[in-house]
Amino acid sequence: MIALIGGTGPEGKGLALRFAAAGEIVMIGSRYKERAVAAAEEVRRRVPYAWVRGALNRRAAREADIIVITVPFEGHARVLASLRNHVAGKMVIDTVVPLAFKKGRIDVVPVEEGSAAEQAQRMLPDARVVAAFLNLSASELAAIDRPLDADVVVCGDNVAARNATMALINRIPGLRGVNGDGLASAHHLEEITALLLTLNRIYKKQTSIRITGI
Ligand SMILES: NC(=O)c1ccc[n+]([C@@H]2O[C@H](COP(=O)([O-])OP(=O)(O)OC[C@H]3O[C@@H](n4cnc5c(N)ncnc54)[C@H](OP(=O)(O)O)[C@@H]3O)[C@@H](O)[C@H]2O)c1
């Protein structure tokens, strides 16, 4: 089972749709049960065969095998701290990009550990943290009638978790998981997101990435 922590926002709901459409069992987590249940109902309306439920974040993390973090960076550290007792040995996929929007510019906020995913690994030492989906727009994920067309670079220190995340990504039509090495590379993914958002503004389109040559 895959839990989306903060799964009521565009990124979490978009991933829930795509995971559910690929046949995965999904739990949408929230700080408020009614929001989680409503988001799960929305996913089921769009993917009628979806196996999806809503629950409080902590319960979702406790019951799931794979935990996906989809909260804004402001809530990242606090949410991770609340999950500490429920993640031992589990794979935690961190999608969080620490962005700042200032005077029309989009920048990555410096994180002491190097990146949001490295912060997650430091705070959850018993979990196997990977960074993934940072460069994929929620609106593309939400357009369930359109196939995706993107690579998803995965960074993580645990090789088995990195490979398992790439395999999960490959189950979603139109996506390809790409091995991005250890967590020390995750800050590159954050910077790419800032660049893509700038391109989206200039071209008035939703951009994503494809790596050629492999
Ligand atoms: N949107 C995109 O296109 C995109 C693409 C790639 C990566 N990401 C990353 O995905 C993450 C989520 O993006 P989003 O656009 O879905 O964000 P969002 O809508 O701002 O937030 C997602 C959910 O997080 C919960 N939340 C909000 N503030 C919180 C806080 N302070 N503490 C704990 N939970 C909080 C809320 O759920 P409840 O109120 O129900 O608890 C909210 O529905 C971000 O870190 C972003 O960098 C987003």
PDB file of C-alpha atoms and ligand atoms in Angstrom:
ATOM      1  CA  MET A   1       0.000   0.000   0.000  1.00  0.00           C
ATOM      2  CA  ILE A   2       1.185   3.493  -0.860  1.00  0.00           C
ATOM      3  CA  ALA A   3       0.408   6.368   1.545  1.00  0.00           C
ATOM      4  CA  LEU A   4       0.461   9.957   0.315  1.00  0.00           C
ATOM      5  CA  ILE A   5       1.216  12.217   3.275  1.00  0.00           C
ATOM      6  CA  GLY A   6      -0.468  15.564   2.604  1.00  0.00           C
ATOM      7  CA  GLY A   7      -2.131  13.772  -0.300  1.00  0.00           C
ATOM      8  CA  THR A   8      -5.040  16.242  -0.450  1.00  0.00           C
ATOM      9  CA  GLY A   9      -3.016  18.803  -2.468  1.00  0.00           C
ATOM     10  CA  PRO A  10      -2.469  18.777  -6.232  1.00  0.00           C
ATOM     11  CA  GLU A  11       0.776  16.757  -6.115  1.00  0.00           C
ATOM     12  CA  GLY A  12      -0.525  14.083  -3.740  1.00  0.00           C
ATOM     13  CA  LYS A  13      -3.869  13.746  -5.495  1.00  0.00           C
ATOM     14  CA  GLY A  14      -2.177  13.636  -8.901  1.00  0.00           C
ATOM     15  CA  LEU A  15       0.142  10.837  -7.760  1.00  0.00           C
ATOM     16  CA  ALA A  16      -2.795   9.045  -6.099  1.00  0.00           C
ATOM     17  CA  LEU A  17      -4.663   9.102  -9.417  1.00  0.00           C
ATOM     18  CA  ARG A  18      -1.725   7.712 -11.360  1.00  0.00           C
ATOM     19  CA  PHE A  19      -0.824   5.061  -8.761  1.00  0.00           C
ATOM     20  CA  ALA A  20      -4.458   3.976  -8.467  1.00  0.00           C
ATOM     21  CA  ALA A  21      -4.870   3.856 -12.253  1.00  0.00           C
ATOM     22  CA  ALA A  22      -1.772   1.613 -12.353  1.00  0.00           C
ATOM     23  CA  GLY A  23      -3.505  -0.793  -9.935  1.00  0.00           C
ATOM     24  CA  GLU A  24      -1.708   0.190  -6.718  1.00  0.00           C
ATOM     25  CA  ILE A  25      -3.555   0.313  -3.388  1.00  0.00           C
ATOM     26  CA  VAL A  26      -3.485   3.919  -2.223  1.00  0.00           C
ATOM     27  CA  MET A  27      -4.172   5.714   1.067  1.00  0.00           C
ATOM     28  CA  ILE A  28      -4.519   9.504   0.976  1.00  0.00           C
ATOM     29  CA  GLY A  29      -3.279  11.095   4.186  1.00  0.00           C
ATOM     30  CA  SER A  30      -4.217  14.455   5.667  1.00  0.00           C
ATOM     31  CA  ARG A  31      -4.126  16.328   8.961  1.00  0.00           C
ATOM     32  CA  TYR A  32      -7.952  16.206   8.779  1.00  0.00           C
ATOM     33  CA  LYS A  33      -9.783  12.947   8.210  1.00  0.00           C
ATOM     34  CA  GLU A  34     -12.673  14.523   6.312  1.00  0.00           C
ATOM     35  CA  ARG A  35     -10.278  16.131   3.803  1.00  0.00           C
ATOM     36  CA  ALA A  36      -8.575  12.770   3.263  1.00  0.00           C
ATOM     37  CA  VAL A  37     -11.886  10.985   2.723  1.00  0.00           C
ATOM     38  CA  ALA A  38     -13.070  13.682   0.282  1.00  0.00           C
ATOM     39  CA  ALA A  39      -9.812  13.445  -1.713  1.00  0.00           C
ATOM     40  CA  ALA A  40     -10.120   9.656  -1.865  1.00  0.00           C
ATOM     41  CA  GLU A  41     -13.698  10.012  -3.143  1.00  0.00           C
ATOM     42  CA  GLU A  42     -12.495  12.446  -5.806  1.00  0.00           C
ATOM     43  CA  VAL A  43      -9.869   9.938  -6.983  1.00  0.00           C
ATOM     44  CA  ARG A  44     -12.485   7.158  -7.070  1.00  0.00           C
ATOM     45  CA  ARG A  45     -14.792   9.353  -9.167  1.00  0.00           C
ATOM     46  CA  ARG A  46     -12.043   9.812 -11.726  1.00  0.00           C
ATOM     47  CA  VAL A  47     -10.694   6.228 -11.585  1.00  0.00           C
ATOM     48  CA  PRO A  48     -13.757   4.111 -10.734  1.00  0.00           C
ATOM     49  CA  TYR A  49     -11.748   0.905 -10.206  1.00  0.00           C
ATOM     50  CA  ALA A  50      -9.296   2.650  -7.813  1.00  0.00           C
ATOM     51  CA  TRP A  51      -8.411   1.036  -4.487  1.00  0.00           C
ATOM     52  CA  VAL A  52      -8.160   4.245  -2.495  1.00  0.00           C
ATOM     53  CA  ARG A  53      -9.018   5.320   1.053  1.00  0.00           C
ATOM     54  CA  GLY A  54      -8.479   8.444   3.129  1.00  0.00           C
ATOM     55  CA  ALA A  55      -7.010   8.601   6.647  1.00  0.00           C
ATOM     56  CA  LEU A  56      -5.075  10.820   8.997  1.00  0.00           C
ATOM     57  CA  ASN A  57      -1.424  11.131   7.943  1.00  0.00           C
ATOM     58  CA  ARG A  58      -0.137   9.062  10.861  1.00  0.00           C
ATOM     59  CA  ARG A  59      -2.548   6.213  10.273  1.00  0.00           C
ATOM     60  CA  ALA A  60      -1.781   6.216   6.555  1.00  0.00           C
ATOM     61  CA  ALA A  61       1.962   6.010   7.297  1.00  0.00           C
ATOM     62  CA  ARG A  62       1.462   3.257   9.853  1.00  0.00           C
ATOM     63  CA  GLU A  63      -0.532   1.063   7.467  1.00  0.00           C
ATOM     64  CA  ALA A  64       1.461   1.650   4.288  1.00  0.00           C
ATOM     65  CA  ASP A  65       4.565  -0.091   2.941  1.00  0.00           C
ATOM     66  CA  ILE A  66       5.597   2.923   0.855  1.00  0.00           C
ATOM     67  CA  ILE A  67       5.218   6.475   2.154  1.00  0.00           C
ATOM     68  CA  VAL A  68       5.208   9.432  -0.226  1.00  0.00           C
ATOM     69  CA  ILE A  69       5.693  12.916   1.246  1.00  0.00           C
ATOM     70  CA  THR A  70       3.663  15.583  -0.599  1.00  0.00           C
ATOM     71  CA  VAL A  71       3.473  18.505   1.841  1.00  0.00           C
ATOM     72  CA  PRO A  72       4.911  22.001   1.258  1.00  0.00           C
ATOM     73  CA  PHE A  73       8.454  22.495   2.567  1.00  0.00           C
ATOM     74  CA  GLU A  74       7.114  24.709   5.409  1.00  0.00           C
ATOM     75  CA  GLY A  75       5.456  21.618   6.885  1.00  0.00           C
ATOM     76  CA  HIS A  76       8.180  19.128   5.939  1.00  0.00           C
ATOM     77  CA  ALA A  77      10.183  18.849   9.175  1.00  0.00           C
ATOM     78  CA  ARG A  78       7.122  18.815  11.420  1.00  0.00           C
ATOM     79  CA  VAL A  79       5.343  16.164   9.347  1.00  0.00           C
ATOM     80  CA  LEU A  80       8.477  13.986   9.231  1.00  0.00           C
ATOM     81  CA  ALA A  81       8.817  14.222  13.018  1.00  0.00           C
ATOM     82  CA  SER A  82       5.211  13.051  13.408  1.00  0.00           C
ATOM     83  CA  LEU A  83       5.885   9.970  11.256  1.00  0.00           C
ATOM     84  CA  ARG A  84       9.081   8.857  12.992  1.00  0.00           C
ATOM     85  CA  ASN A  85       7.484   5.883  14.776  1.00  0.00           C
ATOM     86  CA  HIS A  86       5.775   4.533  11.661  1.00  0.00           C
ATOM     87  CA  VAL A  87       8.494   4.387   9.017  1.00  0.00           C
ATOM     88  CA  ALA A  88      11.162   1.955  10.261  1.00  0.00           C
ATOM     89  CA  GLY A  89      12.429  -0.180   7.380  1.00  0.00           C
ATOM     90  CA  LYS A  90       9.977   1.452   4.952  1.00  0.00           C
ATOM     91  CA  MET A  91      10.628   3.297   1.743  1.00  0.00           C
ATOM     92  CA  VAL A  92       9.908   7.026   1.976  1.00  0.00           C
ATOM     93  CA  ILE A  93       9.620   8.838  -1.355  1.00  0.00           C
ATOM     94  CA  ASP A  94      10.121  12.571  -0.846  1.00  0.00           C
ATOM     95  CA  THR A  95       8.653  14.807  -3.579  1.00  0.00           C
ATOM     96  CA  VAL A  96       9.199  18.060  -1.678  1.00  0.00           C
ATOM     97  CA  VAL A  97      10.975  20.989  -3.317  1.00  0.00           C
ATOM     98  CA  PRO A  98      11.958  23.880  -1.009  1.00  0.00           C
ATOM     99  CA  LEU A  99      10.979  26.782  -3.252  1.00  0.00           C
ATOM    100  CA  ALA A 100      10.719  30.520  -2.681  1.00  0.00           C
ATOM    101  CA  PHE A 101       8.782  32.837  -4.988  1.00  0.00           C
ATOM    102  CA  LYS A 102      10.207  36.359  -4.763  1.00  0.00           C
ATOM    103  CA  LYS A 103       9.615  39.347  -7.042  1.00  0.00           C
ATOM    104  CA  GLY A 104       8.724  37.123 -10.007  1.00  0.00           C
ATOM    105  CA  ARG A 105      11.764  34.867  -9.440  1.00  0.00           C
ATOM    106  CA  ILE A 106      11.634  31.234  -8.396  1.00  0.00           C
ATOM    107  CA  ASP A 107      14.503  30.008  -6.247  1.00  0.00           C
ATOM    108  CA  VAL A 108      15.455  27.002  -4.174  1.00  0.00           C
ATOM    109  CA  VAL A 109      15.708  27.729  -0.453  1.00  0.00           C
ATOM    110  CA  PRO A 110      18.970  26.412   1.046  1.00  0.00           C
ATOM    111  CA  VAL A 111      18.431  23.394   3.307  1.00  0.00           C
ATOM    112  CA  GLU A 112      21.059  22.716   5.970  1.00  0.00           C
ATOM    113  CA  GLU A 113      21.300  19.017   5.056  1.00  0.00           C
ATOM    114  CA  GLY A 114      21.711  19.798   1.332  1.00  0.00           C
ATOM    115  CA  SER A 115      18.164  19.049   0.157  1.00  0.00           C
ATOM    116  CA  ALA A 116      14.696  18.285   1.497  1.00  0.00           C
ATOM    117  CA  ALA A 117      15.248  14.559   0.915  1.00  0.00           C
ATOM    118  CA  GLU A 118      18.526  14.606   2.874  1.00  0.00           C
ATOM    119  CA  GLN A 119      16.667  16.363   5.682  1.00  0.00           C
ATOM    120  CA  ALA A 120      14.108  13.535   5.564  1.00  0.00           C
ATOM    121  CA  GLN A 121      16.833  10.877   5.735  1.00  0.00           C
ATOM    122  CA  ARG A 122      18.487  12.623   8.699  1.00  0.00           C
ATOM    123  CA  MET A 123      15.171  12.904  10.536  1.00  0.00           C
ATOM    124  CA  LEU A 124      14.080   9.346   9.662  1.00  0.00           C
ATOM    125  CA  PRO A 125      17.310   7.339   9.970  1.00  0.00           C
ATOM    126  CA  ASP A 126      15.417   4.000  10.058  1.00  0.00           C
ATOM    127  CA  ALA A 127      13.647   4.688   6.753  1.00  0.00           C
ATOM    128  CA  ARG A 128      15.044   4.297   3.239  1.00  0.00           C
ATOM    129  CA  VAL A 129      14.505   7.759   1.754  1.00  0.00           C
ATOM    130  CA  VAL A 130      14.534   8.528  -1.961  1.00  0.00           C
ATOM    131  CA  ALA A 131      13.856  11.789  -3.796  1.00  0.00           C
ATOM    132  CA  ALA A 132      11.540  11.395  -6.802  1.00  0.00           C
ATOM    133  CA  PHE A 133       8.763  13.138  -8.784  1.00  0.00           C
ATOM    134  CA  LEU A 134      10.262  16.584  -8.055  1.00  0.00           C
ATOM    135  CA  ASN A 135      10.261  17.510 -11.749  1.00  0.00           C
ATOM    136  CA  LEU A 136       6.768  16.324 -12.638  1.00  0.00           C
ATOM    137  CA  SER A 137       3.953  18.871 -12.613  1.00  0.00           C
ATOM    138  CA  ALA A 138       0.818  18.105 -10.635  1.00  0.00           C
ATOM    139  CA  SER A 139      -1.367  19.345 -13.482  1.00  0.00           C
ATOM    140  CA  GLU A 140       0.168  16.751 -15.824  1.00  0.00           C
ATOM    141  CA  LEU A 141      -0.448  14.074 -13.191  1.00  0.00           C
ATOM    142  CA  ALA A 142      -4.070  15.229 -12.855  1.00  0.00           C
ATOM    143  CA  ALA A 143      -4.812  14.977 -16.579  1.00  0.00           C
ATOM    144  CA  ILE A 144      -5.578  11.272 -16.245  1.00  0.00           C
ATOM    145  CA  ASP A 145      -7.073  11.037 -19.760  1.00  0.00           C
ATOM    146  CA  ARG A 146      -3.700  12.043 -21.249  1.00  0.00           C
ATOM    147  CA  PRO A 147      -0.664   9.764 -21.036  1.00  0.00           C
ATOM    148  CA  LEU A 148       2.363  11.242 -19.296  1.00  0.00           C
ATOM    149  CA  ASP A 149       5.594  11.811 -21.217  1.00  0.00           C
ATOM    150  CA  ALA A 150       8.499  12.266 -18.808  1.00  0.00           C
ATOM    151  CA  ASP A 151      11.497  10.793 -17.063  1.00  0.00           C
ATOM    152  CA  VAL A 152      11.548  10.728 -13.273  1.00  0.00           C
ATOM    153  CA  VAL A 153      15.046  10.854 -11.826  1.00  0.00           C
ATOM    154  CA  VAL A 154      15.360   8.996  -8.527  1.00  0.00           C
ATOM    155  CA  CYS A 155      18.067   9.757  -5.936  1.00  0.00           C
ATOM    156  CA  GLY A 156      18.575   7.625  -2.847  1.00  0.00           C
ATOM    157  CA  ASP A 157      21.397   6.099  -0.835  1.00  0.00           C
ATOM    158  CA  ASN A 158      19.712   2.709  -0.477  1.00  0.00           C
ATOM    159  CA  VAL A 159      20.117   0.927  -3.818  1.00  0.00           C
ATOM    160  CA  ALA A 160      17.197  -1.461  -3.277  1.00  0.00           C
ATOM    161  CA  ALA A 161      14.859   1.453  -2.450  1.00  0.00           C
ATOM    162  CA  ARG A 162      16.099   3.405  -5.462  1.00  0.00           C
ATOM    163  CA  ASN A 163      15.483   0.400  -7.750  1.00  0.00           C
ATOM    164  CA  ALA A 164      12.053  -0.267  -6.228  1.00  0.00           C
ATOM    165  CA  THR A 165      11.060   3.377  -6.783  1.00  0.00           C
ATOM    166  CA  MET A 166      12.184   3.206 -10.415  1.00  0.00           C
ATOM    167  CA  ALA A 167      10.145   0.000 -10.856  1.00  0.00           C
ATOM    168  CA  LEU A 168       7.089   1.729  -9.338  1.00  0.00           C
ATOM    169  CA  ILE A 169       7.547   4.698 -11.704  1.00  0.00           C
ATOM    170  CA  ASN A 170       7.857   2.355 -14.689  1.00  0.00           C
ATOM    171  CA  ARG A 171       4.409   0.940 -13.888  1.00  0.00           C
ATOM    172  CA  ILE A 172       2.856   4.345 -14.680  1.00  0.00           C
ATOM    173  CA  PRO A 173       2.283   4.651 -18.448  1.00  0.00           C
ATOM    174  CA  GLY A 174       4.463   7.330 -20.055  1.00  0.00           C
ATOM    175  CA  LEU A 175       6.966   7.583 -17.179  1.00  0.00           C
ATOM    176  CA  ARG A 176      10.475   6.162 -17.004  1.00  0.00           C
ATOM    177  CA  GLY A 177      12.462   5.917 -13.792  1.00  0.00           C
ATOM    178  CA  VAL A 178      16.078   7.051 -14.151  1.00  0.00           C
ATOM    179  CA  ASN A 179      18.824   6.262 -11.635  1.00  0.00           C
ATOM    180  CA  GLY A 180      20.074   9.604 -10.265  1.00  0.00           C
ATOM    181  CA  ASP A 181      22.535   8.086  -7.749  1.00  0.00           C
ATOM    182  CA  GLY A 182      22.653   8.934  -4.038  1.00  0.00           C
ATOM    183  CA  LEU A 183      20.771  11.526  -2.014  1.00  0.00           C
ATOM    184  CA  ALA A 184      23.693  13.937  -2.404  1.00  0.00           C
ATOM    185  CA  SER A 185      22.391  14.491  -5.977  1.00  0.00           C
ATOM    186  CA  ALA A 186      18.851  15.381  -4.843  1.00  0.00           C
ATOM    187  CA  HIS A 187      19.597  19.122  -4.707  1.00  0.00           C
ATOM    188  CA  HIS A 188      20.102  19.010  -8.504  1.00  0.00           C
ATOM    189  CA  LEU A 189      16.474  17.856  -8.876  1.00  0.00           C
ATOM    190  CA  GLU A 190      15.327  20.779  -6.735  1.00  0.00           C
ATOM    191  CA  GLU A 191      17.179  23.239  -8.987  1.00  0.00           C
ATOM    192  CA  ILE A 192      15.681  21.629 -12.106  1.00  0.00           C
ATOM    193  CA  THR A 193      12.191  22.178 -10.664  1.00  0.00           C
ATOM    194  CA  ALA A 194      12.930  25.887 -10.219  1.00  0.00           C
ATOM    195  CA  LEU A 195      14.100  26.019 -13.847  1.00  0.00           C
ATOM    196  CA  LEU A 196      11.003  24.159 -15.129  1.00  0.00           C
ATOM    197  CA  LEU A 197       8.697  26.545 -13.271  1.00  0.00           C
ATOM    198  CA  THR A 198      10.500  29.482 -14.871  1.00  0.00           C
ATOM    199  CA  LEU A 199      10.085  27.834 -18.297  1.00  0.00           C
ATOM    200  CA  ASN A 200       6.383  27.228 -17.572  1.00  0.00           C
ATOM    201  CA  ARG A 201       5.972  30.941 -16.922  1.00  0.00           C
ATOM    202  CA  ILE A 202       7.842  32.008 -20.062  1.00  0.00           C
ATOM    203  CA  TYR A 203       6.266  29.471 -22.456  1.00  0.00           C
ATOM    204  CA  LYS A 204       2.877  29.268 -20.710  1.00  0.00           C
ATOM    205  CA  LYS A 205       3.100  25.446 -20.828  1.00  0.00           C
ATOM    206  CA  GLN A 206       3.702  22.629 -18.371  1.00  0.00           C
ATOM    207  CA  THR A 207       7.252  21.363 -18.862  1.00  0.00           C
ATOM    208  CA  SER A 208       8.869  18.153 -17.645  1.00  0.00           C
ATOM    209  CA  ILE A 209      12.155  16.404 -18.445  1.00  0.00           C
ATOM    210  CA  ARG A 210      13.365  13.611 -20.730  1.00  0.00           C
ATOM    211  CA  ILE A 211      16.972  12.381 -20.506  1.00  0.00           C
ATOM    212  CA  THR A 212      18.302  11.304 -23.910  1.00  0.00           C
ATOM    213  CA  GLY A 213      21.256   8.999 -24.584  1.00  0.00           C
ATOM    214  CA  ILE A 214      20.286   6.229 -22.139  1.00  0.00           C
TER     215      ILE A 214
HETATM  216  N1  LIG B   1       2.401  20.993  -7.367  1.00  0.00           N
HETATM  217  C1  LIG B   1       3.326  20.527  -8.186  1.00  0.00           C
HETATM  218  O1  LIG B   1       3.232  20.637  -9.432  1.00  0.00           O
HETATM  219  C2  LIG B   1       4.539  19.809  -7.620  1.00  0.00           C
HETATM  220  C3  LIG B   1       5.452  19.193  -8.491  1.00  0.00           C
HETATM  221  C4  LIG B   1       6.562  18.524  -7.940  1.00  0.00           C
HETATM  222  C5  LIG B   1       6.746  18.505  -6.567  1.00  0.00           C
HETATM  223  N2  LIG B   1       5.838  19.128  -5.753  1.00  0.00           N
HETATM  224  C6  LIG B   1       6.044  19.120  -4.320  1.00  0.00           C
HETATM  225  O2  LIG B   1       4.973  18.437  -3.719  1.00  0.00           O
HETATM  226  C7  LIG B   1       4.651  19.033  -2.477  1.00  0.00           C
HETATM  227  C8  LIG B   1       3.145  19.263  -2.423  1.00  0.00           C
HETATM  228  O3  LIG B   1       2.786  20.166  -3.429  1.00  0.00           O
HETATM  229  P1  LIG B   1       1.276  20.687  -3.530  1.00  0.00           P
HETATM  230  O4  LIG B   1       1.248  21.660  -4.627  1.00  0.00           O
HETATM  231  O5  LIG B   1       0.342  19.515  -3.571  1.00  0.00           O
HETATM  232  O6  LIG B   1       1.184  21.434  -2.099  1.00  0.00           O
HETATM  233  P2  LIG B   1      -0.016  22.026  -1.239  1.00  0.00           P
HETATM  234  O7  LIG B   1      -1.293  21.901  -1.997  1.00  0.00           O
HETATM  235  O8  LIG B   1       0.385  23.377  -0.776  1.00  0.00           O
HETATM  236  O9  LIG B   1      -0.027  21.075   0.041  1.00  0.00           O
HETATM  237  C9  LIG B   1      -0.342  19.715  -0.021  1.00  0.00           C
HETATM  238  C10 LIG B   1      -1.051  19.302   1.260  1.00  0.00           C
HETATM  239  O10 LIG B   1      -0.130  19.387   2.355  1.00  0.00           O
HETATM  240  C11 LIG B   1      -0.854  19.658   3.549  1.00  0.00           C
HETATM  241  N3  LIG B   1      -0.210  20.795   4.214  1.00  0.00           N
HETATM  242  C12 LIG B   1      -0.206  22.096   3.835  1.00  0.00           C
HETATM  243  N4  LIG B   1       0.530  22.840   4.683  1.00  0.00           N
HETATM  244  C13 LIG B   1       0.999  21.988   5.618  1.00  0.00           C
HETATM  245  C14 LIG B   1       1.793  22.151   6.773  1.00  0.00           C
HETATM  246  N5  LIG B   1       2.294  23.350   7.127  1.00  0.00           N
HETATM  247  N6  LIG B   1       2.064  21.056   7.527  1.00  0.00           N
HETATM  248  C15 LIG B   1       1.579  19.843   7.182  1.00  0.00           C
HETATM  249  N7  LIG B   1       0.796  19.628   6.103  1.00  0.00           N
HETATM  250  C16 LIG B   1       0.524  20.684   5.330  1.00  0.00           C
HETATM  251  C17 LIG B   1      -2.281  19.995   3.152  1.00  0.00           C
HETATM  252  O11 LIG B   1      -3.060  18.851   3.437  1.00  0.00           O
HETATM  253  P3  LIG B   1      -4.099  18.761   4.670  1.00  0.00           P
HETATM  254  O12 LIG B   1      -4.531  20.168   5.001  1.00  0.00           O
HETATM  255  O13 LIG B   1      -5.182  17.935   4.104  1.00  0.00           O
HETATM  256  O14 LIG B   1      -3.326  18.106   5.774  1.00  0.00           O
HETATM  257  C18 LIG B   1      -2.197  20.194   1.648  1.00  0.00           C
HETATM  258  O15 LIG B   1      -3.387  19.807   0.972  1.00  0.00           O
HETATM  259  C19 LIG B   1       5.454  20.321  -2.359  1.00  0.00           C
HETATM  260  O16 LIG B   1       6.522  20.147  -1.446  1.00  0.00           O
HETATM  261  C20 LIG B   1       6.007  20.537  -3.751  1.00  0.00           C
HETATM  262  O17 LIG B   1       7.312  21.107  -3.745  1.00  0.00           O
HETATM  263  C21 LIG B   1       4.743  19.775  -6.242  1.00  0.00           C
END
